[in-house]
Coordinates of C-alpha atoms and ligand atoms in Angstrom, one line a residue:
M1 CA -0.3 0.1 -0.3
E2 CA 0.8 3.2 -1.0
N3 CA 1.6 5.9 2.3
Q4 CA -0.9 8.5 0.3
E5 CA -3.8 6.1 0.5
F6 CA -2.9 5.0 4.0
N7 CA -5.8 5.9 6.7
Q8 CA -6.7 2.4 8.3
K9 CA -7.3 2.4 11.9
S10 CA -4.5 0.0 13.1
S11 CA -1.2 -0.7 12.2
I12 CA 1.4 -3.2 12.9
M13 CA 2.9 -1.1 15.2
Q14 CA 0.2 -0.1 16.9
K15 CA -0.7 -3.5 17.7
E16 CA 3.0 -4.1 18.8
I17 CA 3.0 -1.5 21.4
F18 CA 0.0 -2.5 22.9
E19 CA 1.6 -5.8 23.0
Q20 CA 4.2 -3.9 26.0
P21 CA 2.7 -5.1 28.8
G22 CA 2.3 -8.6 28.6
V23 CA 6.2 -8.7 26.6
V24 CA 7.5 -7.0 30.1
K25 CA 5.1 -9.8 32.3
N26 CA 6.4 -12.7 29.9
L27 CA 10.5 -11.0 30.6
L28 CA 9.5 -11.3 34.5
E29 CA 7.9 -14.5 34.7
R30 CA 11.1 -15.6 32.4
Y31 CA 13.9 -14.9 34.5
I32 CA 12.6 -13.6 38.1
G33 CA 12.5 -16.9 40.1
P34 CA 10.2 -18.0 42.7
D35 CA 13.1 -17.6 45.3
E36 CA 13.6 -13.5 43.7
R37 CA 16.5 -15.2 42.3
I38 CA 17.1 -13.4 38.4
K39 CA 17.6 -16.0 35.9
I40 CA 21.0 -14.3 34.0
D41 CA 24.7 -16.1 33.5
L42 CA 26.4 -13.4 34.3
P43 CA 30.9 -13.2 34.7
E44 CA 31.9 -14.3 38.0
K45 CA 33.7 -10.6 38.1
I46 CA 32.9 -7.4 36.7
D47 CA 34.3 -4.2 37.0
N48 CA 33.0 -2.3 34.4
I49 CA 30.5 -2.2 30.9
V50 CA 30.7 -1.1 27.6
I51 CA 27.3 -1.3 25.7
V52 CA 27.3 -1.4 22.6
A53 CA 24.7 -1.3 19.8
S54 CA 22.6 1.1 17.2
G55 CA 19.3 2.7 16.3
S56 CA 16.1 1.6 18.6
S57 CA 18.6 -0.3 20.7
Y58 CA 21.5 2.1 20.8
N59 CA 19.0 4.1 22.5
C60 CA 18.6 0.9 24.4
A61 CA 22.1 1.5 25.2
A62 CA 22.0 4.9 26.5
I63 CA 19.2 4.8 28.6
A64 CA 20.7 1.7 30.7
A65 CA 24.3 3.0 30.6
P66 CA 23.2 5.7 33.4
L67 CA 21.4 2.9 35.4
F68 CA 24.5 0.4 35.5
I69 CA 25.8 3.3 37.0
E70 CA 23.4 5.2 39.5
F71 CA 22.2 1.9 40.6
A72 CA 24.7 -0.9 40.1
D73 CA 27.6 1.9 40.9
I74 CA 29.5 0.1 37.7
P75 CA 31.4 1.9 35.5
C76 CA 29.1 1.6 32.0
E77 CA 30.3 3.8 28.9
Y78 CA 28.4 3.0 25.6
E79 CA 28.7 3.8 21.8
Y80 CA 27.5 3.5 18.5
S81 CA 27.9 0.4 16.2
S82 CA 29.2 2.1 13.3
E83 CA 31.7 4.1 15.2
F84 CA 32.6 1.8 17.9
V85 CA 34.7 0.2 14.4
L86 CA 35.9 3.2 13.6
Q87 CA 37.6 3.5 17.5
K88 CA 41.3 3.2 17.6
K89 CA 41.4 2.0 20.7
H90 CA 39.6 0.2 23.5
F91 CA 39.1 0.1 27.4
I92 CA 39.2 -3.0 28.4
T93 CA 40.4 -4.5 31.7
P94 CA 40.3 -8.4 32.5
D95 CA 37.0 -8.4 34.2
S96 CA 34.9 -5.5 31.1
L97 CA 32.2 -6.9 30.1
Y98 CA 31.0 -5.7 26.2
I99 CA 27.5 -5.9 25.9
F100 CA 25.3 -6.1 22.2
V101 CA 22.5 -4.9 21.8
S102 CA 20.5 -5.8 18.3
Q103 CA 16.7 -7.2 18.2
S104 CA 17.7 -9.3 15.3
G105 CA 21.1 -10.4 16.2
E106 CA 22.4 -9.5 12.1
T107 CA 22.5 -5.9 12.1
S108 CA 25.9 -5.4 10.4
D109 CA 27.1 -2.6 12.2
T110 CA 26.6 -4.5 15.5
L111 CA 28.5 -7.5 14.4
N112 CA 31.5 -6.2 13.3
A113 CA 32.1 -4.3 16.1
L114 CA 31.5 -8.0 18.2
K115 CA 33.5 -9.5 16.0
M116 CA 36.5 -6.8 16.5
I117 CA 36.5 -6.6 20.2
K118 CA 36.4 -10.5 20.6
Q119 CA 39.9 -10.8 18.8
K120 CA 41.3 -9.0 22.0
G121 CA 39.1 -11.7 24.1
V122 CA 37.0 -9.8 25.9
K123 CA 33.9 -11.2 27.7
T124 CA 31.0 -10.7 25.6
M125 CA 27.1 -10.0 25.8
C126 CA 24.0 -9.7 24.0
I127 CA 20.5 -9.3 24.9
T128 CA 18.5 -9.7 21.5
N129 CA 15.4 -11.2 20.5
A130 CA 16.7 -13.5 17.7
Q131 CA 17.6 -16.9 19.2
N132 CA 20.0 -18.4 17.2
S133 CA 21.1 -15.0 15.3
T134 CA 24.6 -14.9 14.7
M135 CA 25.1 -12.6 17.4
W136 CA 23.8 -14.9 19.9
N137 CA 26.0 -17.9 18.6
L138 CA 29.0 -15.2 18.6
C139 CA 28.6 -14.0 22.2
D140 CA 29.9 -15.8 25.4
Y141 CA 26.8 -14.9 27.7
R142 CA 23.1 -14.5 26.4
V143 CA 20.3 -12.9 27.0
L144 CA 17.2 -13.5 24.9
S145 CA 14.6 -10.2 25.2
D146 CA 11.6 -12.3 24.0
A147 CA 9.1 -9.4 23.2
G148 CA 7.7 -12.2 20.6
E149 CA 8.3 -11.2 16.0
E150 CA 9.0 -7.6 15.8
K151 CA 7.2 -7.2 12.1
S152 CA 7.3 -3.2 12.8
I153 CA 10.5 -1.6 10.9
A154 CA 10.2 1.1 13.5
S155 CA 11.4 -0.7 16.6
T156 CA 9.0 0.2 19.9
K157 CA 8.3 -3.5 21.8
A158 CA 11.5 -4.8 21.1
L159 CA 13.6 -2.2 22.7
T160 CA 10.9 -1.7 26.1
A161 CA 12.3 -5.6 26.6
Q162 CA 15.5 -4.5 25.7
I163 CA 15.8 -1.7 28.4
L164 CA 13.9 -4.4 30.7
C165 CA 16.3 -7.6 30.5
S166 CA 19.3 -4.3 31.1
I167 CA 17.8 -3.3 34.9
L168 CA 18.0 -7.3 34.9
I169 CA 21.6 -7.3 34.6
L170 CA 21.8 -4.6 36.3
L171 CA 20.2 -5.9 39.1
K172 CA 21.4 -9.6 39.7
I173 CA 25.3 -8.1 39.6
K174 CA 23.6 -5.8 42.5
A175 CA 22.3 -9.0 43.8
K176 CA 25.7 -11.2 44.0
D177 CA 27.0 -7.7 45.6
G178 CA 25.0 -8.6 48.7
E179 CA 22.5 -6.1 48.4
D180 CA 18.7 -6.5 48.1
I181 CA 17.3 -6.1 45.5
S182 CA 13.1 -6.9 46.3
G183 CA 11.9 -3.6 45.9
Y184 CA 13.1 -3.3 42.7
L185 CA 11.5 -6.0 42.0
N186 CA 8.5 -5.1 43.3
T187 CA 8.5 -2.1 40.8
M188 CA 9.0 -4.2 37.8
R189 CA 6.4 -6.2 38.9
R190 CA 3.8 -3.8 39.2
L191 CA 5.3 -2.2 35.5
P192 CA 2.4 -3.8 33.2
A193 CA -0.7 -2.8 35.5
Y194 CA 1.0 0.6 35.4
L195 CA 1.7 0.2 31.0
E196 CA -1.7 -0.4 30.3
R197 CA -2.9 2.4 32.7
I198 CA -1.0 4.7 30.0
K199 CA -2.9 3.0 27.3
C200 CA -6.3 3.7 28.7
D201 CA -5.4 7.5 28.7
F202 CA -5.0 7.6 24.6
D203 CA -7.6 10.2 24.0
K204 CA -4.8 12.2 25.3
I205 CA -2.7 10.3 23.5
K206 CA -4.1 10.9 20.4
A207 CA -4.4 14.9 21.4
A208 CA -1.2 15.4 21.8
A209 CA -0.6 13.8 18.2
Q210 CA -3.5 16.1 16.9
L211 CA -1.8 19.2 18.1
V212 CA 2.0 18.0 16.9
S213 CA 0.5 17.1 13.4
Q214 CA 0.3 20.8 12.8
F215 CA 3.8 21.8 13.2
N216 CA 7.2 20.4 11.5
N217 CA 9.3 21.9 13.8
I218 CA 9.8 19.4 16.6
S219 CA 12.2 19.2 19.4
I220 CA 12.0 16.3 22.2
L221 CA 13.4 17.2 25.2
G222 CA 14.3 15.1 29.0
N223 CA 17.6 14.9 31.2
K224 CA 19.5 12.0 32.0
N225 CA 17.9 8.8 31.1
Y226 CA 15.7 10.4 29.5
Y227 CA 17.0 12.4 26.6
P228 CA 18.0 8.6 25.3
V229 CA 14.1 8.4 25.1
A230 CA 13.7 12.1 24.0
K231 CA 15.8 10.5 21.0
E232 CA 14.0 7.2 20.6
G233 CA 10.6 9.7 20.3
A234 CA 12.4 11.5 17.9
L235 CA 13.5 8.7 15.8
K236 CA 10.1 7.0 15.4
I237 CA 8.6 10.2 14.3
K238 CA 11.3 10.4 12.1
E239 CA 10.9 6.7 11.1
T240 CA 7.1 6.8 10.6
C241 CA 6.2 10.6 9.4
Y242 CA 9.4 11.8 6.9
L243 CA 9.5 14.9 9.9
N244 CA 13.1 16.6 11.1
V245 CA 12.6 16.4 14.1
M246 CA 15.4 16.6 16.7
A247 CA 16.2 16.1 20.0
Y248 CA 17.9 17.8 23.3
P249 CA 19.1 17.4 26.6
F250 CA 17.3 20.6 28.0
G251 CA 19.6 22.5 29.6
E252 CA 21.9 21.9 26.8
F253 CA 19.1 22.7 24.9
M254 CA 19.0 27.0 26.4
H255 CA 22.9 26.8 24.5
G256 CA 21.8 28.2 21.1
H257 CA 19.4 25.3 19.7
V258 CA 16.3 27.2 21.9
A259 CA 16.8 29.3 18.5
V260 CA 14.9 27.0 16.2
L261 CA 11.5 27.8 18.0
N262 CA 9.0 30.4 16.7
Q263 CA 5.3 30.3 16.9
K264 CA 5.7 27.6 14.7
S265 CA 7.3 24.9 16.5
I266 CA 6.1 22.6 18.9
V267 CA 7.8 21.4 21.8
I268 CA 7.7 18.0 23.8
A269 CA 9.3 18.1 27.4
I270 CA 9.7 14.9 29.2
I271 CA 9.1 15.7 33.0
D272 CA 9.9 13.6 36.0
E273 CA 10.8 14.1 39.7
E274 CA 14.7 14.5 39.6
N275 CA 13.8 17.7 36.6
A276 CA 10.8 19.2 37.1
E277 CA 11.5 22.4 39.3
F278 CA 14.6 23.2 36.6
A279 CA 12.4 21.7 33.6
Q280 CA 9.5 24.0 34.3
R281 CA 11.9 27.0 34.8
N282 CA 13.3 26.4 31.5
L283 CA 9.8 25.8 29.7
K284 CA 8.7 29.8 31.5
K285 CA 11.4 31.4 29.6
I286 CA 11.1 29.3 26.5
R287 CA 6.9 30.5 26.3
Q288 CA 7.8 34.0 27.2
D289 CA 11.1 34.7 24.6
Y290 CA 9.9 32.1 21.4
N291 CA 6.0 31.3 22.7
P292 CA 5.7 27.6 21.1
Q293 CA 3.3 24.7 21.0
I294 CA 4.3 22.7 24.2
V295 CA 3.6 19.1 25.4
C296 CA 4.7 17.7 28.9
I297 CA 5.1 14.3 29.0
T298 CA 5.2 14.0 33.3
S299 CA 5.0 11.5 36.0
V300 CA 4.6 14.2 38.6
Q301 CA 0.9 15.0 39.1
D302 CA 1.4 19.1 39.5
V303 CA 3.3 20.4 36.3
K304 CA 1.3 22.2 34.1
S305 CA 3.7 23.9 32.0
G306 CA 2.3 22.6 28.4
D307 CA -0.6 23.6 26.1
L308 CA -1.4 19.6 26.8
N309 CA -0.2 17.7 29.3
I310 CA -0.1 13.8 29.4
Y311 CA 0.2 12.4 32.8
I312 CA 2.0 9.2 33.5
K313 CA 2.2 9.5 36.8
T314 CA 4.7 7.3 39.2
K315 CA 7.2 8.1 41.5
R316 CA 9.4 5.1 40.0
K317 CA 12.3 6.8 37.3
L318 CA 12.4 3.0 36.4
K319 CA 8.6 2.9 35.5
A320 CA 8.9 6.2 34.3
I321 CA 11.1 5.8 31.5
F322 CA 9.1 3.1 30.0
G323 CA 5.9 5.0 30.4
S324 CA 7.2 7.9 28.7
L325 CA 8.7 5.9 25.5
L326 CA 5.3 4.3 25.5
T327 CA 3.5 7.2 24.9
L328 CA 6.1 8.7 22.7
Q329 CA 6.2 5.4 20.5
L330 CA 1.6 6.2 20.3
I331 CA 2.3 9.4 19.2
A332 CA 4.6 9.7 16.9
C333 CA 2.3 5.7 15.4
E334 CA -0.7 8.4 15.4
L335 CA 1.1 11.0 13.7
A336 CA 1.4 8.5 11.5
S337 CA -2.3 8.1 10.9
I338 CA -3.3 11.6 10.7
L339 CA -0.5 12.9 8.3
K340 CA -1.8 9.2 6.1
K341 CA 1.6 7.8 6.4
N342 CA 1.5 3.8 6.3
P343 CA 3.6 3.5 9.3
D344 CA 4.6 -0.6 8.3
K345 CA 5.5 0.9 5.3
P346 CA 8.4 3.3 6.3
H347 CA 9.7 4.7 2.2
G348 CA 13.3 3.3 2.4
L349 CA 13.9 1.4 5.9
K350 CA 14.5 -2.0 6.0
K351 CA 13.4 -4.3 9.8
V352 CA 17.7 -5.2 9.5
V353 CA 20.4 -2.5 8.0
K354 CA 22.6 -5.0 5.8
D355 CA 26.2 -4.0 4.7
Ligands
AGP1 C1 14.7 1.0 15.4 O1 13.4 1.7 14.9 C2 14.6 0.9 13.5 N1 13.9 1.0 12.4 C3 16.4 1.1 13.8 O2 17.2 2.3 14.0 C4 17.3 -0.7 14.6 O3 16.6 -0.3 15.7 C5 18.2 -0.4 14.2 O4 18.6 -0.7 12.6 C6 19.3 -1.6 14.8 O5 18.6 -3.1 14.2 P1 19.2 -3.9 15.2 O6 18.2 -3.8 17.1 O7 18.6 -5.6 14.3 O8 20.3 -4.2 15.8

């Protein structure tokens, strides 16, 4: 079907977005034993982690790396696969773990990076949705992200599954260090119900997409883990709507980038407990100086800085990351539908990018 003719209500992309509560539930059942042990094999000792990936899987790396640092106290870096292979030196210790994230397990850039670093004898792990893929067979340690087959070229449920697997890995490291992780596991167990609630607010999400559809100058802002969430939202809109959407860290946006705004622009801001005050202060300034439309996706009850505010209420960052991601995915999918683009047939894109 040609994009121009696209007018169907529900796409494969939307179906896969809606599957996410179930994907999360299955993964938790698969990897958390009745004794609360996480059933993932890890090297005995890990003193630093490097995560390598492309596209949405790279955004998983960028979301997960600060979580490894914050929650598991372990140094963690991340890199685009295509840049990694160009780097002249890689930092390796006897207890380094290199994690390769890939939905397909076959992406050339990531595969080349994996093959290159394997030659140095480093321990490797993959998080992949494809059991028996080339990456699966090459890595020393493997985590199946088990999202079910993902048909949509714009990846959604596979990314959510990858992020959850990354969190389970970091919790396993925490548990090995003797820490009590039961509170975190309870938070994760509440994730499927939380994502179901966000799906129920679909009317608000549709209204946001309707508003966004009136602009082609779109900036998505977020801090820390939410900056890669913002990048993922931008990637989803690019892939499905062919708009040049940019994502920025909130503070950095104020250093010149803000000049792209005017009354014909729209800002989508992701706001949580940690950045609420800072974000609201900057949005006030942005409104005064440029007066764009503003949509806030916020986990904080009393944030009212947007012309439209989508509440994804929770005090837990480990839930809000998934909630903001799902909201942006739905906005992108709905926006494509409003703009009469078929999100299931993105122009010129392939599910697996190979040489
Ligand atoms: C995501 O929506 C994209 N289609 C694309 O960026 C993809 O994530 C990337 O090509 C990596 O694919 P992989 O996860 O299969 O390695």
